[in-house]
């Protein structure tokens, strides 16, 4: 028998997060614990409201998953397939938490960090970007100064003041930039912005057009001077083949795909289509961020800063040194709960 516990976790944001879709000050995530043979595996769900999920639906989903696991006598040691075989439809963030907890448990049982279970070199991690949310130019300048230890910045665009934000960043920094338009442009706007952004030392642009506009994306890519990455247009591996030729790469998020197992399939599928791979995140604590960071040796770009945007991260795990992700060497995810004094 495997035992489940879950607790709500509110993550408070350092700065109000302004996106093309709306503002937010805090996120309501869920911590999942799975206990088996005296060991406890940890996982985290960051439910996505856009896809009809919240803390309560994620909690119900992990309860259903553990019932299915126990009823069907699925051995949680078979962590590679267990989470997907009991997944609740429409609740990928809960499935991701369950998958994470099973892999954490497996690593703790075997005394090996997750990257070792995956056969990956923990030192082969890319630099990770730090997100500068949409704001007035003065606030953007202050945020960029705070972010000087990051090798790459990611700037959210998709509003009327778009170019002013980039100009404000460039007034104080020559760091490489990535831009995330969060579906905020039309085809015409995107064409004009891309030429201008290429001139400003931007290295890639994420999701310029609304998720379903794949044919328009093909036209845009044919004239784009910059690599274009899918985020809202891609959830799981099966979404990738139709994106070949429309995007240069994909952004994988554990909360959208349902965990490390599906993320590995997405990486393989993207590679088979000659596409590049980024791993991104939602607003997540160091628990889920560290789980995603274990995939870093397999990817081209990392965008794992959700934990760094919060003021009350209850966990410690992967860190950023010299702009690069550093993986913890403890067994499983290698994540620890911070003692309350460190908060
Ligand atoms: Mg994005």
mmCIF file of C-alpha atoms and ligand atoms in Angstrom, residues 154 156 180 182 206 231 251 253, ligand 1:
data_model
loop_
_atom_site.group_PDB
_atom_site.id
_atom_site.type_symbol
_atom_site.label_atom_id
_atom_site.label_comp_id
_atom_site.label_asym_id
_atom_site.label_seq_id
_atom_site.Cartn_x
_atom_site.Cartn_y
_atom_site.Cartn_z
ATOM 1 C CA UNK A 154 13.364 36.731 -20.452
ATOM 2 C CA UNK A 156 7.295 39.318 -21.232
ATOM 3 C CA UNK A 180 7.796 35.735 -24.500
ATOM 4 C CA UNK A 182 2.324 34.924 -24.515
ATOM 5 C CA UNK A 206 8.221 32.386 -27.489
ATOM 6 C CA UNK A 231 4.582 27.253 -25.402
ATOM 7 C CA UNK A 251 8.852 24.815 -24.335
ATOM 8 C CA UNK A 253 6.391 22.370 -18.789
HETATM 9 MG MG1 LIG B 1 5.637 31.186 -22.181
#
